[in-house]
């Protein structure tokens, strides 16, 4: 699934973590994170839809959009991971003893924490702008995510080729008639091997292909080499 959705599966919960009070993000930054999370949830669902459709059936514009979103998700997760690691590292207890050292470590920690919050704020702002740009480009180019439930168009010839013979009334009687024509063509010597051709004509949808297939299936065991090739 990661191949389809990029880092979305692990990124969305991490964005939820950033909204927790313990990370003490600025109100504006929290608002941006909430925007990112909602936007990415929608894109995550769209990527899953894209992944459910055979890749050769996906429009090139959709492929480009999906690849761009996946790459952006990896970049975003990298930014969030670095922030979480730095903040959690600062919050770890120190082994230093003494009130002076403890105060010093606390001041250094607050300074680093402030720098990290400033960095994450800038990074979130930049990511938001990139995400908005991707969404705007999708709207401009009218990129439509395919619906996996939509039926895929099938060539009528292929549909006829694989139709069940039982779907056509009287198919076996017609099949046997064609067999008799093949085996008893006027002027043919039974011991003589020669090419024989039988034409089956009629309007579209009458079952000509299915009849030809039924004849082929009946006699193919009598030949060392055989092939059924639809042309049209």
Short mmCIF file of C-alpha atoms in Angstrom, two decimals:
data_model
loop_
_atom_site.label_atom_id
_atom_site.label_comp_id
_atom_site.label_asym_id
_atom_site.label_seq_id
_atom_site.Cartn_x
_atom_site.Cartn_y
_atom_site.Cartn_z
CA UNK A 1 0.00 0.00 0.00
CA UNK A 2 2.94 2.35 0.64
CA UNK A 3 3.83 2.16 -3.05
CA UNK A 4 0.36 3.52 -3.82
CA UNK A 5 -0.08 6.13 -1.06
CA UNK A 6 3.51 7.12 -0.31
CA UNK A 7 4.04 8.11 3.34
CA UNK A 8 0.39 9.07 3.89
CA UNK A 9 -0.39 6.13 6.16
CA UNK A 10 2.25 7.10 8.73
CA UNK A 11 2.22 10.87 8.12
CA UNK A 12 -1.43 11.52 9.02
CA UNK A 13 -1.12 10.19 12.62
CA UNK A 14 2.06 12.25 13.10
CA UNK A 15 0.24 15.41 12.05
CA UNK A 16 -2.32 14.53 14.70
CA UNK A 17 0.50 14.37 17.25
CA UNK A 18 1.64 17.89 16.35
CA UNK A 19 -1.79 19.19 17.34
CA UNK A 20 -1.40 17.91 20.90
CA UNK A 21 -0.87 20.54 23.61
CA UNK A 22 2.47 19.09 24.71
CA UNK A 23 4.12 20.38 21.53
CA UNK A 24 2.81 23.88 22.25
CA UNK A 25 2.66 25.03 18.64
CA UNK A 26 1.56 28.56 17.83
CA UNK A 27 -2.15 28.92 17.06
CA UNK A 28 -1.45 29.87 13.44
CA UNK A 29 0.84 26.85 12.98
CA UNK A 30 -1.80 24.55 14.47
CA UNK A 31 -4.31 25.94 12.00
CA UNK A 32 -1.94 25.18 9.12
CA UNK A 33 -1.31 21.65 10.43
CA UNK A 34 -5.06 21.04 10.65
CA UNK A 35 -5.43 22.27 7.06
CA UNK A 36 -2.66 19.92 5.92
CA UNK A 37 -4.20 16.97 7.69
CA UNK A 38 -7.65 17.47 6.13
CA UNK A 39 -6.19 18.09 2.68
CA UNK A 40 -3.96 15.02 2.91
CA UNK A 41 -6.81 12.80 4.11
CA UNK A 42 -8.67 13.70 0.92
CA UNK A 43 -5.58 13.09 -1.22
CA UNK A 44 -4.93 9.81 0.60
CA UNK A 45 -8.40 8.56 -0.36
CA UNK A 46 -7.79 9.67 -3.96
CA UNK A 47 -4.45 7.83 -4.12
CA UNK A 48 -6.12 4.64 -2.90
CA UNK A 49 -8.65 4.97 -5.74
CA UNK A 50 -5.84 5.45 -8.25
CA UNK A 51 -4.10 2.34 -6.90
CA UNK A 52 -7.23 0.23 -7.44
CA UNK A 53 -7.24 0.95 -11.18
CA UNK A 54 -4.81 -0.90 -13.52
CA UNK A 55 -1.88 1.45 -14.18
CA UNK A 56 -2.28 1.20 -17.95
CA UNK A 57 -5.85 2.47 -17.55
CA UNK A 58 -4.82 5.56 -15.56
CA UNK A 59 -4.58 8.87 -17.42
CA UNK A 60 -1.05 10.32 -17.66
CA UNK A 61 -2.09 13.53 -15.89
CA UNK A 62 -3.46 11.48 -12.99
CA UNK A 63 -0.19 9.52 -12.79
CA UNK A 64 1.84 12.74 -12.65
CA UNK A 65 -0.43 14.19 -9.96
CA UNK A 66 -0.28 10.99 -7.88
CA UNK A 67 3.53 10.81 -8.15
CA UNK A 68 3.81 14.45 -7.08
CA UNK A 69 1.57 13.92 -4.04
CA UNK A 70 3.50 10.81 -3.01
CA UNK A 71 6.85 12.62 -3.22
CA UNK A 72 5.45 15.54 -1.23
CA UNK A 73 4.22 13.16 1.47
CA UNK A 74 7.76 11.77 1.93
CA UNK A 75 9.18 15.30 2.22
CA UNK A 76 6.52 16.23 4.76
CA UNK A 77 7.12 13.15 6.88
CA UNK A 78 10.84 13.89 6.92
CA UNK A 79 10.18 17.41 8.26
CA UNK A 80 7.74 16.20 10.92
CA UNK A 81 10.05 13.37 12.04
CA UNK A 82 12.98 15.73 12.51
CA UNK A 83 10.86 18.07 14.62
CA UNK A 84 9.46 15.27 16.80
CA UNK A 85 12.91 13.77 17.37
CA UNK A 86 14.44 17.13 18.32
CA UNK A 87 11.64 18.12 20.70
CA UNK A 88 11.43 14.72 22.37
CA UNK A 89 15.22 14.68 22.72
CA UNK A 90 15.12 18.04 24.51
CA UNK A 91 12.44 16.77 26.87
CA UNK A 92 14.58 13.83 28.02
CA UNK A 93 15.88 14.13 31.65
CA UNK A 94 19.51 15.19 32.07
CA UNK A 95 22.10 13.38 34.16
CA UNK A 96 23.81 16.61 35.27
CA UNK A 97 23.52 17.40 38.98
CA UNK A 98 23.46 20.74 40.70
CA UNK A 99 21.01 23.61 40.51
CA UNK A 100 23.23 25.75 38.28
CA UNK A 101 23.74 23.00 35.69
CA UNK A 102 20.05 22.13 35.84
CA UNK A 103 19.09 25.76 35.18
CA UNK A 104 21.66 26.01 32.40
CA UNK A 105 20.34 22.86 30.70
CA UNK A 106 16.80 24.14 31.02
CA UNK A 107 17.67 27.46 29.37
CA UNK A 108 19.55 25.72 26.56
CA UNK A 109 16.60 23.38 26.10
CA UNK A 110 14.12 26.25 25.89
CA UNK A 111 16.34 28.04 23.37
CA UNK A 112 16.62 24.93 21.20
CA UNK A 113 12.92 24.25 21.55
CA UNK A 114 12.16 27.79 20.43
CA UNK A 115 14.40 27.39 17.39
CA UNK A 116 12.74 24.08 16.54
CA UNK A 117 9.27 25.61 16.81
CA UNK A 118 10.35 28.41 14.50
CA UNK A 119 11.74 25.88 12.02
CA UNK A 120 8.63 23.71 12.04
CA UNK A 121 6.46 26.82 11.56
CA UNK A 122 8.46 27.83 8.47
CA UNK A 123 8.49 24.26 7.15
CA UNK A 124 4.73 23.82 7.64
CA UNK A 125 4.09 27.11 5.86
CA UNK A 126 6.26 26.06 2.92
CA UNK A 127 4.61 22.63 2.71
CA UNK A 128 1.16 24.22 2.81
CA UNK A 129 2.09 26.44 -0.13
CA UNK A 130 3.37 23.43 -2.10
CA UNK A 131 0.21 21.47 -1.34
CA UNK A 132 -1.99 24.35 -2.43
CA UNK A 133 0.03 24.60 -5.64
CA UNK A 134 -0.46 20.88 -6.34
CA UNK A 135 -4.21 21.19 -5.70
CA UNK A 136 -4.47 24.28 -7.92
CA UNK A 137 -2.58 22.55 -10.74
CA UNK A 138 -4.93 19.59 -10.46
CA UNK A 139 -7.94 21.92 -10.82
CA UNK A 140 -6.39 23.84 -13.73
CA UNK A 141 -5.61 20.67 -15.65
CA UNK A 142 -8.98 19.16 -14.72
CA UNK A 143 -7.34 16.01 -13.37
CA UNK A 144 -10.09 13.51 -12.58
CA UNK A 145 -9.26 10.55 -10.35
CA UNK A 146 -10.68 7.37 -11.97
CA UNK A 147 -13.47 5.51 -10.23
CA UNK A 148 -12.47 1.84 -9.80
CA UNK A 149 -16.16 0.83 -9.88
CA UNK A 150 -16.64 2.15 -13.40
CA UNK A 151 -16.85 -0.72 -15.93
CA UNK A 152 -13.93 -1.01 -18.32
CA UNK A 153 -14.93 -1.00 -21.99
CA UNK A 154 -14.63 -4.46 -23.56
CA UNK A 155 -14.34 -5.10 -27.27
CA UNK A 156 -17.63 -6.69 -28.45
CA UNK A 157 -15.58 -9.21 -30.44
CA UNK A 158 -13.87 -10.41 -27.25
CA UNK A 159 -17.20 -10.57 -25.45
CA UNK A 160 -18.55 -12.82 -28.19
CA UNK A 161 -15.36 -14.88 -28.24
CA UNK A 162 -15.68 -15.85 -24.58
CA UNK A 163 -19.46 -16.13 -24.45
CA UNK A 164 -20.84 -19.38 -23.10
CA UNK A 165 -22.27 -21.58 -25.85
CA UNK A 166 -25.23 -22.40 -23.60
CA UNK A 167 -26.31 -18.75 -23.84
CA UNK A 168 -27.39 -19.34 -27.45
CA UNK A 169 -30.45 -21.45 -28.15
CA UNK A 170 -29.82 -24.38 -30.53
CA UNK A 171 -26.08 -23.83 -30.63
CA UNK A 172 -25.21 -27.53 -30.46
CA UNK A 173 -27.54 -28.44 -33.33
CA UNK A 174 -25.93 -25.77 -35.51
CA UNK A 175 -22.50 -26.93 -34.42
CA UNK A 176 -23.19 -30.49 -35.54
CA UNK A 177 -24.52 -29.24 -38.87
CA UNK A 178 -21.30 -27.34 -39.49
CA UNK A 179 -19.30 -30.44 -38.54
CA UNK A 180 -21.20 -32.47 -41.11
CA UNK A 181 -20.44 -29.82 -43.73
CA UNK A 182 -16.75 -29.98 -42.87
CA UNK A 183 -16.63 -33.77 -43.04
CA UNK A 184 -18.73 -34.32 -46.13
CA UNK A 185 -17.87 -31.58 -48.59
CA UNK A 186 -18.79 -32.64 -52.10
CA UNK A 187 -15.82 -33.84 -54.11
CA UNK A 188 -13.56 -34.41 -51.10
CA UNK A 189 -11.66 -37.64 -50.61
CA UNK A 190 -11.70 -38.70 -46.94
CA UNK A 191 -8.09 -39.91 -47.18
CA UNK A 192 -6.88 -36.69 -48.76
CA UNK A 193 -5.57 -33.92 -46.53
CA UNK A 194 -6.52 -30.53 -47.87
CA UNK A 195 -7.59 -27.14 -46.62
CA UNK A 196 -11.30 -26.78 -46.03
CA UNK A 197 -13.13 -23.52 -45.46
CA UNK A 198 -16.62 -22.91 -44.15
CA UNK A 199 -18.12 -19.42 -44.03
CA UNK A 200 -20.59 -18.44 -41.32
CA UNK A 201 -22.51 -15.31 -42.28
CA UNK A 202 -25.21 -13.28 -40.60
CA UNK A 203 -26.04 -10.06 -38.81
CA UNK A 204 -24.04 -8.88 -35.81
CA UNK A 205 -25.05 -10.44 -32.52
CA UNK A 206 -26.40 -13.69 -33.97
CA UNK A 207 -23.61 -15.76 -32.39
CA UNK A 208 -21.37 -16.46 -35.38
CA UNK A 209 -18.17 -16.26 -33.32
CA UNK A 210 -19.62 -18.44 -30.57
CA UNK A 211 -20.72 -21.04 -33.12
CA UNK A 212 -17.25 -21.10 -34.71
CA UNK A 213 -15.72 -21.49 -31.27
CA UNK A 214 -18.07 -24.37 -30.43
CA UNK A 215 -17.05 -26.20 -33.62
CA UNK A 216 -13.39 -25.60 -32.86
CA UNK A 217 -13.72 -26.93 -29.30
CA UNK A 218 -15.47 -30.07 -30.60
CA UNK A 219 -12.85 -31.12 -33.15
CA UNK A 220 -9.57 -29.63 -31.85
CA UNK A 221 -8.61 -32.91 -30.16
CA UNK A 222 -8.30 -34.59 -33.58
CA UNK A 223 -5.47 -32.30 -34.68
CA UNK A 224 -1.85 -32.05 -33.60
CA UNK A 225 -1.73 -28.34 -34.38
CA UNK A 226 -4.67 -26.03 -33.92
CA UNK A 227 -5.40 -22.36 -33.35
CA UNK A 228 -8.46 -20.17 -32.96
CA UNK A 229 -7.75 -16.66 -34.23
CA UNK A 230 -10.46 -13.98 -34.17
CA UNK A 231 -10.06 -11.38 -36.94
CA UNK A 232 -12.15 -8.28 -37.35
#
